[in-house]
PDB file of C-alpha atoms in Angstrom:
ATOM      1  CA  MET A   1      59.882-112.588 -66.058  1.00 47.00           C
ATOM      2  CA  THR A   2      60.758-110.550 -63.001  1.00 51.00           C
ATOM      3  CA  SER A   3      58.815-107.359 -62.558  1.00 51.00           C
ATOM      4  CA  SER A   4      60.462-104.105 -61.573  1.00 51.00           C
ATOM      5  CA  LYS A   5      59.801-100.416 -61.378  1.00 53.00           C
ATOM      6  CA  SER A   6      61.902 -97.306 -61.263  1.00 49.00           C
ATOM      7  CA  ASP A   7      62.321 -95.343 -58.082  1.00 52.00           C
ATOM      8  CA  PRO A   8      61.387 -91.738 -58.824  1.00 49.00           C
ATOM      9  CA  GLY A   9      63.613 -90.600 -55.975  1.00 47.00           C
ATOM     10  CA  GLY A  10      66.784 -91.859 -57.641  1.00 46.00           C
ATOM     11  CA  ASN A  11      68.342 -94.088 -60.260  1.00 46.00           C
ATOM     12  CA  GLN A  12      67.645 -97.354 -58.417  1.00 53.00           C
ATOM     13  CA  THR A  13      65.327-100.106 -59.607  1.00 51.00           C
ATOM     14  CA  ILE A  14      62.972-101.647 -57.031  1.00 63.00           C
ATOM     15  CA  PHE A  15      61.908-105.285 -57.505  1.00 71.00           C
ATOM     16  CA  ASP A  16      58.883-107.166 -56.189  1.00 78.00           C
ATOM     17  CA  VAL A  17      60.430-110.600 -56.791  1.00 87.00           C
ATOM     18  CA  PHE A  18      63.803-112.132 -55.999  1.00 92.00           C
ATOM     19  CA  VAL A  19      65.925-114.584 -57.957  1.00 93.00           C
ATOM     20  CA  LEU A  20      67.437-117.400 -55.893  1.00 93.00           C
ATOM     21  CA  VAL A  21      70.712-118.061 -57.715  1.00 91.00           C
ATOM     22  CA  GLY A  22      71.393-121.198 -55.690  1.00 89.00           C
ATOM     23  CA  PHE A  23      72.969-124.018 -57.668  1.00 91.00           C
ATOM     24  CA  SER A  24      72.573-122.435 -61.116  1.00 89.00           C
ATOM     25  CA  TYR A  25      76.305-122.902 -61.681  1.00 89.00           C
ATOM     26  CA  LEU A  26      75.764-126.677 -61.863  1.00 88.00           C
ATOM     27  CA  LYS A  27      73.733-126.276 -65.092  1.00 87.00           C
ATOM     28  CA  GLU A  28      72.846-129.780 -66.407  1.00 88.00           C
ATOM     29  CA  LEU A  29      73.960-131.395 -63.137  1.00 91.00           C
ATOM     30  CA  GLN A  30      71.011-129.738 -61.367  1.00 93.00           C
ATOM     31  CA  ILE A  31      68.864-132.708 -62.449  1.00 94.00           C
ATOM     32  CA  LEU A  32      71.196-135.087 -60.643  1.00 95.00           C
ATOM     33  CA  LEU A  33      71.146-132.886 -57.553  1.00 94.00           C
ATOM     34  CA  PHE A  34      67.332-132.814 -57.775  1.00 95.00           C
ATOM     35  CA  VAL A  35      67.156-136.619 -57.664  1.00 96.00           C
ATOM     36  CA  VAL A  36      69.602-136.875 -54.742  1.00 95.00           C
ATOM     37  CA  LEU A  37      67.847-134.178 -52.699  1.00 95.00           C
ATOM     38  CA  LEU A  38      64.398-135.606 -53.445  1.00 96.00           C
ATOM     39  CA  VAL A  39      65.454-139.011 -52.121  1.00 96.00           C
ATOM     40  CA  ILE A  40      67.030-137.478 -48.992  1.00 95.00           C
ATOM     41  CA  TYR A  41      63.992-135.261 -48.406  1.00 95.00           C
ATOM     42  CA  LEU A  42      61.559-138.177 -48.665  1.00 96.00           C
ATOM     43  CA  LEU A  43      63.744-140.253 -46.330  1.00 94.00           C
ATOM     44  CA  THR A  44      63.808-137.323 -43.886  1.00 94.00           C
ATOM     45  CA  LEU A  45      60.024-137.080 -43.897  1.00 95.00           C
ATOM     46  CA  MET A  46      59.553-140.848 -43.595  1.00 95.00           C
ATOM     47  CA  GLY A  47      62.183-141.227 -40.867  1.00 93.00           C
ATOM     48  CA  ASN A  48      60.847-138.434 -38.658  1.00 94.00           C
ATOM     49  CA  LEU A  49      57.216-139.457 -39.198  1.00 95.00           C
ATOM     50  CA  LEU A  50      58.089-143.053 -38.279  1.00 92.00           C
ATOM     51  CA  VAL A  51      59.808-141.834 -35.092  1.00 92.00           C
ATOM     52  CA  ILE A  52      56.678-139.869 -34.129  1.00 94.00           C
ATOM     53  CA  LEU A  53      54.395-142.817 -34.953  1.00 93.00           C
ATOM     54  CA  LEU A  54      56.573-145.325 -33.100  1.00 91.00           C
ATOM     55  CA  ILE A  55      56.600-143.195 -29.943  1.00 92.00           C
ATOM     56  CA  LYS A  56      52.813-142.752 -30.105  1.00 92.00           C
ATOM     57  CA  LEU A  57      52.281-146.523 -30.499  1.00 89.00           C
ATOM     58  CA  SER A  58      54.789-147.664 -27.848  1.00 88.00           C
ATOM     59  CA  PRO A  59      53.735-147.170 -24.203  1.00 87.00           C
ATOM     60  CA  SER A  60      57.322-147.854 -23.112  1.00 85.00           C
ATOM     61  CA  LEU A  61      58.393-144.655 -24.904  1.00 89.00           C
ATOM     62  CA  HIS A  62      55.805-142.422 -23.226  1.00 91.00           C
ATOM     63  CA  THR A  63      58.471-140.627 -21.183  1.00 92.00           C
ATOM     64  CA  PRO A  64      59.655-136.996 -21.111  1.00 94.00           C
ATOM     65  CA  MET A  65      62.689-137.723 -23.317  1.00 92.00           C
ATOM     66  CA  TYR A  66      60.553-139.115 -26.135  1.00 93.00           C
ATOM     67  CA  PHE A  67      57.936-136.400 -25.698  1.00 95.00           C
ATOM     68  CA  PHE A  68      60.729-133.950 -26.512  1.00 96.00           C
ATOM     69  CA  LEU A  69      61.855-136.183 -29.387  1.00 93.00           C
ATOM     70  CA  VAL A  70      58.371-136.066 -30.962  1.00 95.00           C
ATOM     71  CA  ASN A  71      58.561-132.283 -30.980  1.00 96.00           C
ATOM     72  CA  LEU A  72      62.133-132.346 -32.293  1.00 95.00           C
ATOM     73  CA  SER A  73      61.081-134.589 -35.197  1.00 94.00           C
ATOM     74  CA  ALA A  74      58.115-132.304 -35.922  1.00 95.00           C
ATOM     75  CA  SER A  75      60.425-129.273 -36.020  1.00 95.00           C
ATOM     76  CA  GLU A  76      62.792-131.114 -38.386  1.00 93.00           C
ATOM     77  CA  ILE A  77      59.914-131.867 -40.753  1.00 95.00           C
ATOM     78  CA  CYS A  78      58.771-128.237 -40.698  1.00 94.00           C
ATOM     79  CA  PHE A  79      62.309-126.913 -41.163  1.00 94.00           C
ATOM     80  CA  THR A  80      63.183-129.029 -44.197  1.00 94.00           C
ATOM     81  CA  SER A  81      59.716-128.480 -45.699  1.00 94.00           C
ATOM     82  CA  SER A  82      60.182-124.704 -45.465  1.00 93.00           C
ATOM     83  CA  VAL A  83      63.264-124.892 -47.694  1.00 94.00           C
ATOM     84  CA  VAL A  84      63.589-128.083 -49.719  1.00 95.00           C
ATOM     85  CA  PRO A  85      60.358-128.109 -51.840  1.00 95.00           C
ATOM     86  CA  GLN A  86      61.193-124.632 -53.198  1.00 94.00           C
ATOM     87  CA  LEU A  87      64.770-125.739 -53.859  1.00 94.00           C
ATOM     88  CA  LEU A  88      63.597-128.855 -55.696  1.00 95.00           C
ATOM     89  CA  ALA A  89      61.250-126.795 -57.874  1.00 94.00           C
ATOM     90  CA  HIS A  90      64.028-124.331 -58.740  1.00 94.00           C
ATOM     91  CA  LEU A  91      66.405-127.112 -59.748  1.00 94.00           C
ATOM     92  CA  LEU A  92      63.987-127.979 -62.584  1.00 93.00           C
ATOM     93  CA  VAL A  93      63.465-124.478 -63.996  1.00 91.00           C
ATOM     94  CA  GLU A  94      65.738-121.866 -65.492  1.00 89.00           C
ATOM     95  CA  GLU A  95      64.076-118.806 -63.942  1.00 88.00           C
ATOM     96  CA  LYS A  96      64.368-119.297 -60.180  1.00 92.00           C
ATOM     97  CA  THR A  97      62.122-116.481 -58.995  1.00 93.00           C
ATOM     98  CA  ILE A  98      60.329-116.140 -55.685  1.00 93.00           C
ATOM     99  CA  SER A  99      57.915-113.431 -54.574  1.00 93.00           C
ATOM    100  CA  ILE A 100      58.840-111.209 -51.641  1.00 90.00           C
ATOM    101  CA  ALA A 101      55.885-112.608 -49.659  1.00 92.00           C
ATOM    102  CA  ALA A 102      56.993-116.215 -50.253  1.00 93.00           C
ATOM    103  CA  CYS A 103      60.563-115.259 -49.425  1.00 94.00           C
ATOM    104  CA  ALA A 104      59.455-113.690 -46.129  1.00 93.00           C
ATOM    105  CA  ALA A 105      57.341-116.743 -45.241  1.00 94.00           C
ATOM    106  CA  GLY A 106      60.207-119.130 -45.978  1.00 93.00           C
ATOM    107  CA  MET A 107      62.663-117.078 -43.928  1.00 93.00           C
ATOM    108  CA  TYR A 108      60.197-116.860 -41.038  1.00 93.00           C
ATOM    109  CA  LEU A 109      59.463-120.596 -40.926  1.00 94.00           C
ATOM    110  CA  SER A 110      63.076-121.736 -41.265  1.00 92.00           C
ATOM    111  CA  ALA A 111      64.228-119.272 -38.590  1.00 91.00           C
ATOM    112  CA  ILE A 112      61.456-120.354 -36.192  1.00 93.00           C
ATOM    113  CA  MET A 113      62.363-124.010 -36.590  1.00 92.00           C
ATOM    114  CA  GLY A 114      66.066-123.327 -36.096  1.00 90.00           C
ATOM    115  CA  LEU A 115      65.513-121.421 -32.846  1.00 92.00           C
ATOM    116  CA  THR A 116      62.931-123.955 -31.648  1.00 94.00           C
ATOM    117  CA  GLU A 117      65.316-126.844 -32.222  1.00 93.00           C
ATOM    118  CA  CYS A 118      68.038-125.106 -30.174  1.00 93.00           C
ATOM    119  CA  CYS A 119      65.617-124.754 -27.256  1.00 95.00           C
ATOM    120  CA  LEU A 120      64.318-128.326 -27.594  1.00 95.00           C
ATOM    121  CA  LEU A 121      67.858-129.736 -27.563  1.00 95.00           C
ATOM    122  CA  ALA A 122      68.548-127.756 -24.379  1.00 95.00           C
ATOM    123  CA  ALA A 123      65.349-129.133 -22.802  1.00 96.00           C
ATOM    124  CA  MET A 124      66.389-132.670 -23.737  1.00 95.00           C
ATOM    125  CA  ALA A 125      69.831-132.087 -22.209  1.00 95.00           C
ATOM    126  CA  TYR A 126      68.171-130.892 -18.984  1.00 96.00           C
ATOM    127  CA  ASP A 127      66.026-134.047 -19.007  1.00 96.00           C
ATOM    128  CA  ARG A 128      69.147-136.229 -19.257  1.00 94.00           C
ATOM    129  CA  TYR A 129      70.807-134.195 -16.492  1.00 95.00           C
ATOM    130  CA  VAL A 130      67.880-134.797 -14.131  1.00 96.00           C
ATOM    131  CA  ALA A 131      67.685-138.505 -15.065  1.00 94.00           C
ATOM    132  CA  ILE A 132      71.372-139.138 -14.347  1.00 93.00           C
ATOM    133  CA  CYS A 133      72.198-136.634 -11.615  1.00 93.00           C
ATOM    134  CA  HIS A 134      68.879-136.732  -9.695  1.00 93.00           C
ATOM    135  CA  PRO A 135      67.306-140.105 -10.561  1.00 92.00           C
ATOM    136  CA  LEU A 136      65.275-140.373  -7.346  1.00 93.00           C
ATOM    137  CA  HIS A 137      63.519-137.063  -8.059  1.00 94.00           C
ATOM    138  CA  TYR A 138      63.183-137.539 -11.829  1.00 95.00           C
ATOM    139  CA  THR A 139      59.430-138.172 -11.990  1.00 93.00           C
ATOM    140  CA  THR A 140      58.772-135.241  -9.664  1.00 94.00           C
ATOM    141  CA  ILE A 141      60.999-132.747 -11.458  1.00 95.00           C
ATOM    142  CA  MET A 142      60.145-133.833 -15.026  1.00 96.00           C
ATOM    143  CA  SER A 143      56.391-133.908 -14.533  1.00 94.00           C
ATOM    144  CA  GLY A 144      53.975-133.696 -17.434  1.00 93.00           C
ATOM    145  CA  ARG A 145      53.321-130.045 -16.682  1.00 95.00           C
ATOM    146  CA  VAL A 146      57.034-129.155 -16.653  1.00 96.00           C
ATOM    147  CA  CYS A 147      57.589-130.953 -19.969  1.00 96.00           C
ATOM    148  CA  ALA A 148      54.624-129.157 -21.537  1.00 96.00           C
ATOM    149  CA  VAL A 149      55.953-125.783 -20.344  1.00 96.00           C
ATOM    150  CA  LEU A 150      59.442-126.493 -21.714  1.00 96.00           C
ATOM    151  CA  VAL A 151      58.081-127.544 -25.100  1.00 96.00           C
ATOM    152  CA  GLY A 152      55.593-124.684 -25.256  1.00 96.00           C
ATOM    153  CA  ALA A 153      58.312-122.171 -24.384  1.00 95.00           C
ATOM    154  CA  SER A 154      60.588-123.624 -27.059  1.00 94.00           C
ATOM    155  CA  TRP A 155      57.981-123.141 -29.786  1.00 94.00           C
ATOM    156  CA  ALA A 156      56.747-119.776 -28.480  1.00 93.00           C
ATOM    157  CA  ALA A 157      60.239-118.282 -28.183  1.00 88.00           C
ATOM    158  CA  GLY A 158      61.112-118.711 -31.846  1.00 83.00           C
ATOM    159  CA  THR A 159      57.654-117.685 -33.046  1.00 88.00           C
ATOM    160  CA  SER A 160      57.443-114.476 -31.019  1.00 87.00           C
ATOM    161  CA  VAL A 161      60.984-113.326 -31.790  1.00 87.00           C
ATOM    162  CA  GLU A 162      60.936-113.961 -35.531  1.00 88.00           C
ATOM    163  CA  VAL A 163      57.652-112.126 -36.256  1.00 90.00           C
ATOM    164  CA  PRO A 164      58.997-108.596 -35.622  1.00 91.00           C
ATOM    165  CA  LEU A 165      62.458-109.454 -36.968  1.00 91.00           C
ATOM    166  CA  THR A 166      61.127-110.769 -40.291  1.00 92.00           C
ATOM    167  CA  MET A 167      58.717-107.840 -40.628  1.00 93.00           C
ATOM    168  CA  TRP A 168      61.607-105.447 -39.994  1.00 92.00           C
ATOM    169  CA  ILE A 169      63.781-107.070 -42.657  1.00 93.00           C
ATOM    170  CA  PHE A 170      61.054-106.938 -45.308  1.00 91.00           C
ATOM    171  CA  SER A 171      60.093-103.370 -44.463  1.00 90.00           C
ATOM    172  CA  LEU A 172      63.458-102.320 -45.892  1.00 89.00           C
ATOM    173  CA  PRO A 173      63.652-101.157 -49.509  1.00 88.00           C
ATOM    174  CA  PHE A 174      65.273-103.671 -51.864  1.00 84.00           C
ATOM    175  CA  CYS A 175      66.813-102.222 -54.976  1.00 80.00           C
ATOM    176  CA  GLY A 176      69.560-102.705 -57.533  1.00 75.00           C
ATOM    177  CA  SER A 177      70.199-106.410 -58.033  1.00 83.00           C
ATOM    178  CA  ASN A 178      67.427-108.817 -57.048  1.00 88.00           C
ATOM    179  CA  ARG A 179      69.653-111.902 -57.180  1.00 91.00           C
ATOM    180  CA  ILE A 180      70.018-113.659 -53.823  1.00 91.00           C
ATOM    181  CA  GLN A 181      73.255-115.641 -53.734  1.00 88.00           C
ATOM    182  CA  HIS A 182      71.652-118.563 -51.936  1.00 90.00           C
ATOM    183  CA  PHE A 183      69.154-121.388 -52.523  1.00 92.00           C
ATOM    184  CA  PHE A 184      66.676-120.076 -49.940  1.00 93.00           C
ATOM    185  CA  CYS A 185      65.858-116.740 -48.308  1.00 93.00           C
ATOM    186  CA  ASP A 186      68.477-116.717 -45.585  1.00 90.00           C
ATOM    187  CA  ALA A 187      68.486-113.444 -43.636  1.00 89.00           C
ATOM    188  CA  PRO A 188      72.141-112.423 -44.261  1.00 88.00           C
ATOM    189  CA  ALA A 189      71.790-113.053 -48.011  1.00 88.00           C
ATOM    190  CA  VAL A 190      68.556-111.024 -48.216  1.00 91.00           C
ATOM    191  CA  LEU A 191      69.990-108.138 -46.188  1.00 91.00           C
ATOM    192  CA  ASN A 192      72.804-107.838 -48.735  1.00 88.00           C
ATOM    193  CA  LEU A 193      70.190-106.586 -51.239  1.00 89.00           C
ATOM    194  CA  ALA A 194      68.760-103.841 -49.006  1.00 88.00           C
ATOM    195  CA  CYS A 195      69.511-100.282 -50.097  1.00 86.00           C
ATOM    196  CA  ALA A 196      69.286 -98.907 -46.549  1.00 86.00           C
ATOM    197  CA  ASP A 197      71.369 -99.001 -43.399  1.00 88.00           C
ATOM    198  CA  THR A 198      71.172-102.540 -41.991  1.00 90.00           C
ATOM    199  CA  SER A 199      73.560-102.106 -39.057  1.00 90.00           C
ATOM    200  CA  GLN A 200      70.780-101.904 -36.440  1.00 92.00           C
ATOM    201  CA  ILE A 201      68.916-104.965 -37.665  1.00 92.00           C
ATOM    202  CA  LYS A 202      72.161-106.929 -37.876  1.00 90.00           C
ATOM    203  CA  THR A 203      72.901-105.983 -34.265  1.00 91.00           C
ATOM    204  CA  VAL A 204      69.441-107.110 -33.164  1.00 91.00           C
ATOM    205  CA  GLY A 205      69.839-110.308 -35.196  1.00 87.00           C
ATOM    206  CA  SER A 206      73.141-111.011 -33.453  1.00 85.00           C
ATOM    207  CA  MET A 207      71.458-110.497 -30.075  1.00 88.00           C
ATOM    208  CA  VAL A 208      68.721-112.978 -31.055  1.00 87.00           C
ATOM    209  CA  ILE A 209      71.357-115.508 -32.072  1.00 83.00           C
ATOM    210  CA  VAL A 210      73.176-115.089 -28.756  1.00 83.00           C
ATOM    211  CA  LEU A 211      69.982-115.327 -26.705  1.00 85.00           C
ATOM    212  CA  PHE A 212      68.235-118.201 -28.497  1.00 85.00           C
ATOM    213  CA  THR A 213      71.198-120.129 -29.914  1.00 86.00           C
ATOM    214  CA  LEU A 214      74.222-119.518 -27.717  1.00 88.00           C
ATOM    215  CA  CYS A 215      72.316-119.597 -24.409  1.00 90.00           C
ATOM    216  CA  PRO A 216      70.609-122.964 -25.151  1.00 93.00           C
ATOM    217  CA  PHE A 217      73.994-124.285 -26.298  1.00 93.00           C
ATOM    218  CA  LEU A 218      75.646-123.187 -23.048  1.00 94.00           C
ATOM    219  CA  LEU A 219      72.805-124.765 -21.037  1.00 94.00           C
ATOM    220  CA  THR A 220      73.271-127.978 -23.019  1.00 95.00           C
ATOM    221  CA  LEU A 221      77.026-127.846 -22.471  1.00 95.00           C
ATOM    222  CA  LEU A 222      76.604-127.211 -18.743  1.00 96.00           C
ATOM    223  CA  SER A 223      74.159-130.120 -18.462  1.00 95.00           C
ATOM    224  CA  TYR A 224      76.670-132.482 -20.053  1.00 94.00           C
ATOM    225  CA  VAL A 225      79.511-131.230 -17.860  1.00 95.00           C
ATOM    226  CA  ARG A 226      77.411-132.166 -14.834  1.00 95.00           C
ATOM    227  CA  ILE A 227      76.340-135.461 -16.456  1.00 94.00           C
ATOM    228  CA  ILE A 228      79.907-136.527 -17.270  1.00 92.00           C
ATOM    229  CA  SER A 229      81.065-135.488 -13.799  1.00 93.00           C
ATOM    230  CA  THR A 230      78.351-137.658 -12.221  1.00 92.00           C
ATOM    231  CA  ILE A 231      79.040-140.618 -14.519  1.00 92.00           C
ATOM    232  CA  LEU A 232      82.768-140.582 -13.708  1.00 91.00           C
ATOM    233  CA  LYS A 233      81.920-140.859 -10.006  1.00 89.00           C
ATOM    234  CA  LEU A 234      79.929-144.091 -10.482  1.00 87.00           C
ATOM    235  CA  PRO A 235      81.744-147.059  -8.883  1.00 87.00           C
ATOM    236  CA  SER A 236      81.271-149.692 -11.623  1.00 86.00           C
ATOM    237  CA  ALA A 237      82.209-149.635 -15.292  1.00 85.00           C
ATOM    238  CA  LYS A 238      78.859-151.246 -16.132  1.00 85.00           C
ATOM    239  CA  GLY A 239      77.005-148.439 -14.367  1.00 83.00           C
ATOM    240  CA  ARG A 240      79.037-145.799 -16.193  1.00 86.00           C
ATOM    241  CA  SER A 241      78.397-147.486 -19.537  1.00 86.00           C
ATOM    242  CA  LYS A 242      74.662-147.770 -18.904  1.00 84.00           C
ATOM    243  CA  ALA A 243      74.378-144.132 -17.806  1.00 83.00           C
ATOM    244  CA  LEU A 244      76.335-142.911 -20.822  1.00 85.00           C
ATOM    245  CA  SER A 245      74.217-144.975 -23.226  1.00 83.00           C
ATOM    246  CA  THR A 246      71.057-143.150 -22.093  1.00 83.00           C
ATOM    247  CA  CYS A 247      72.341-139.851 -23.476  1.00 87.00           C
ATOM    248  CA  SER A 248      74.628-140.946 -26.350  1.00 86.00           C
ATOM    249  CA  SER A 249      71.935-140.461 -29.022  1.00 87.00           C
ATOM    250  CA  HIS A 250      71.091-136.951 -27.852  1.00 90.00           C
ATOM    251  CA  LEU A 251      74.771-136.020 -27.562  1.00 90.00           C
ATOM    252  CA  THR A 252      75.368-137.180 -31.148  1.00 90.00           C
ATOM    253  CA  VAL A 253      72.405-135.135 -32.436  1.00 90.00           C
ATOM    254  CA  VAL A 254      73.632-132.050 -30.539  1.00 92.00           C
ATOM    255  CA  THR A 255      77.111-132.460 -32.020  1.00 90.00           C
ATOM    256  CA  VAL A 256      75.771-132.771 -35.582  1.00 88.00           C
ATOM    257  CA  PHE A 257      73.315-129.866 -35.191  1.00 88.00           C
ATOM    258  CA  TYR A 258      75.685-127.355 -33.622  1.00 88.00           C
ATOM    259  CA  GLY A 259      78.649-128.544 -35.692  1.00 85.00           C
ATOM    260  CA  THR A 260      76.926-127.864 -39.018  1.00 80.00           C
ATOM    261  CA  ALA A 261      75.359-124.608 -37.720  1.00 79.00           C
ATOM    262  CA  LEU A 262      78.769-123.404 -36.489  1.00 78.00           C
ATOM    263  CA  ILE A 263      80.386-124.041 -39.869  1.00 75.00           C
ATOM    264  CA  THR A 264      77.457-122.487 -41.741  1.00 71.00           C
ATOM    265  CA  TYR A 265      76.979-119.255 -39.794  1.00 68.00           C
ATOM    266  CA  LEU A 266      79.957-118.535 -37.534  1.00 65.00           C
ATOM    267  CA  VAL A 267      83.022-119.494 -39.587  1.00 62.00           C
ATOM    268  CA  PRO A 268      84.357-116.297 -41.240  1.00 58.00           C
ATOM    269  CA  LYS A 269      83.484-116.097 -44.960  1.00 54.00           C
ATOM    270  CA  PRO A 270      83.959-113.653 -47.834  1.00 52.00           C
ATOM    271  CA  GLY A 271      81.162-111.159 -48.501  1.00 50.00           C
ATOM    272  CA  SER A 272      79.436-113.263 -51.156  1.00 46.00           C
ATOM    273  CA  THR A 273      78.154-116.814 -50.787  1.00 48.00           C
ATOM    274  CA  THR A 274      80.608-119.132 -52.516  1.00 67.00           C
ATOM    275  CA  GLU A 275      79.920-122.582 -53.964  1.00 78.00           C
ATOM    276  CA  SER A 276      81.484-124.260 -50.923  1.00 78.00           C
ATOM    277  CA  ASP A 277      79.320-122.152 -48.599  1.00 79.00           C
ATOM    278  CA  LEU A 278      76.215-123.333 -50.465  1.00 86.00           C
ATOM    279  CA  LEU A 279      77.207-126.967 -50.023  1.00 84.00           C
ATOM    280  CA  ILE A 280      77.870-126.455 -46.300  1.00 82.00           C
ATOM    281  CA  SER A 281      74.517-124.718 -45.897  1.00 85.00           C
ATOM    282  CA  LEU A 282      72.868-127.599 -47.764  1.00 88.00           C
ATOM    283  CA  LEU A 283      74.357-130.045 -45.259  1.00 83.00           C
ATOM    284  CA  ASN A 284      72.887-128.003 -42.422  1.00 82.00           C
ATOM    285  CA  THR A 285      69.490-127.822 -44.145  1.00 86.00           C
ATOM    286  CA  ILE A 286      68.829-131.368 -45.306  1.00 84.00           C
ATOM    287  CA  VAL A 287      71.510-133.839 -44.199  1.00 79.00           C
ATOM    288  CA  SER A 288      71.377-133.057 -40.472  1.00 81.00           C
ATOM    289  CA  PRO A 289      67.557-133.556 -40.193  1.00 89.00           C
ATOM    290  CA  ALA A 290      67.869-136.797 -42.165  1.00 89.00           C
ATOM    291  CA  LEU A 291      70.448-138.182 -39.731  1.00 88.00           C
ATOM    292  CA  ASN A 292      68.449-137.622 -36.528  1.00 87.00           C
ATOM    293  CA  PRO A 293      65.956-140.517 -36.978  1.00 88.00           C
ATOM    294  CA  ILE A 294      68.847-142.811 -37.908  1.00 88.00           C
ATOM    295  CA  ILE A 295      70.830-141.797 -34.836  1.00 87.00           C
ATOM    296  CA  TYR A 296      67.872-142.328 -32.495  1.00 82.00           C
ATOM    297  CA  THR A 297      66.999-145.732 -33.958  1.00 77.00           C
ATOM    298  CA  LEU A 298      70.486-147.200 -34.349  1.00 70.00           C
ATOM    299  CA  ARG A 299      72.064-145.856 -31.151  1.00 67.00           C
ATOM    300  CA  ASN A 300      69.115-146.212 -28.767  1.00 73.00           C
ATOM    301  CA  LYS A 301      68.292-149.584 -27.193  1.00 74.00           C
ATOM    302  CA  GLU A 302      64.832-148.469 -26.021  1.00 76.00           C
ATOM    303  CA  VAL A 303      63.813-147.398 -29.523  1.00 78.00           C
ATOM    304  CA  LYS A 304      65.176-150.593 -31.106  1.00 74.00           C
ATOM    305  CA  GLU A 305      63.274-152.682 -28.561  1.00 77.00           C
ATOM    306  CA  ALA A 306      60.104-150.684 -29.246  1.00 77.00           C
ATOM    307  CA  VAL A 307      60.542-151.268 -32.990  1.00 74.00           C
ATOM    308  CA  ARG A 308      60.908-155.011 -32.401  1.00 76.00           C
ATOM    309  CA  LYS A 309      57.800-155.195 -30.191  1.00 76.00           C
ATOM    310  CA  THR A 310      55.728-153.094 -32.598  1.00 74.00           C
ATOM    311  CA  VAL A 311      56.710-155.261 -35.578  1.00 74.00           C
ATOM    312  CA  GLN A 312      55.949-158.473 -33.667  1.00 71.00           C
ATOM    313  CA  LYS A 313      52.609-157.133 -32.431  1.00 71.00           C
ATOM    314  CA  ASN A 314      51.518-156.080 -35.919  1.00 65.00           C
ATOM    315  CA  SER A 315      52.729-159.336 -37.465  1.00 61.00           C
ATOM    316  CA  PHE A 316      50.716-161.533 -35.108  1.00 56.00           C
ATOM    317  CA  SER A 317      47.636-159.344 -35.354  1.00 55.00           C
ATOM    318  CA  HIS A 318      47.011-160.126 -39.053  1.00 52.00           C
ATOM    319  CA  PRO A 319      44.021-162.465 -39.708  1.00 53.00           C
ATOM    320  CA  TRP A 320      46.114-164.898 -41.767  1.00 47.00           C
ATOM    321  CA  ARG A 321      48.271-165.521 -38.687  1.00 48.00           C
ATOM    322  CA  ASN A 322      45.306-166.725 -36.619  1.00 45.00           C
TER     323      ASN A 322
END
């Protein structure tokens, strides 16, 4: 049961737990959704872990691009794990409650990973820009120290920004209904339950989105404008094709990530979260991270070659082969 107490200063009821309404409308079909999401979640974990392991085991992939990819895969694992296990548990129970502390932790982790991924994708775009537009200076510009700074800044930016923002959100009084019209503690859905003026925090939240989402996107876009401009100037079709193939995987991941995020957060919606909004948000939460390992293995010749060499090496290393 949810616990509550009366506010002596008025007729409002203050709750110390939330109810994540989520996919309650599916009723018996929640079991089917549980099975589908469990399979996708396990594939997401396995795919991203395999990408990390493959890069660690393959000397040919010890380059800046794949150093960024290791961190991107790690952020995908953390992001889905901050949302999906709670969702899976709620699909099996009737009372979908979550404590305020757990809600705050989930919001904090998912927001950190989202902002971190934006910055990592921008860093990867810059890496491709240097590789294609300044190939002779690539090893000098993209040194180990520069890569470490870019990755460290990507993780630190999201972490430092979301600490005060999350604390601010959960310092607000929550009263009246404790039913969050979402399957996880997304900031806009939680703010709808606050019985205080949220205009200032929404303004600050919008500024954070512009700074840590729109700015990395514009940097990524600018990098690809320069990349495409350079590729079009190459004299041979073979050279253009080879140059484009080095960034096709990253460009596909960027398109999927920002495409689903754009539909989820920036397309105008009614005040309440509708069933279609939940499905779109689910795509952004679990389907996009599941696609990234597939994109990088199927569309990347270097990764496919590394997979082949790793499999052959392990096959011939077994005692029964000798």
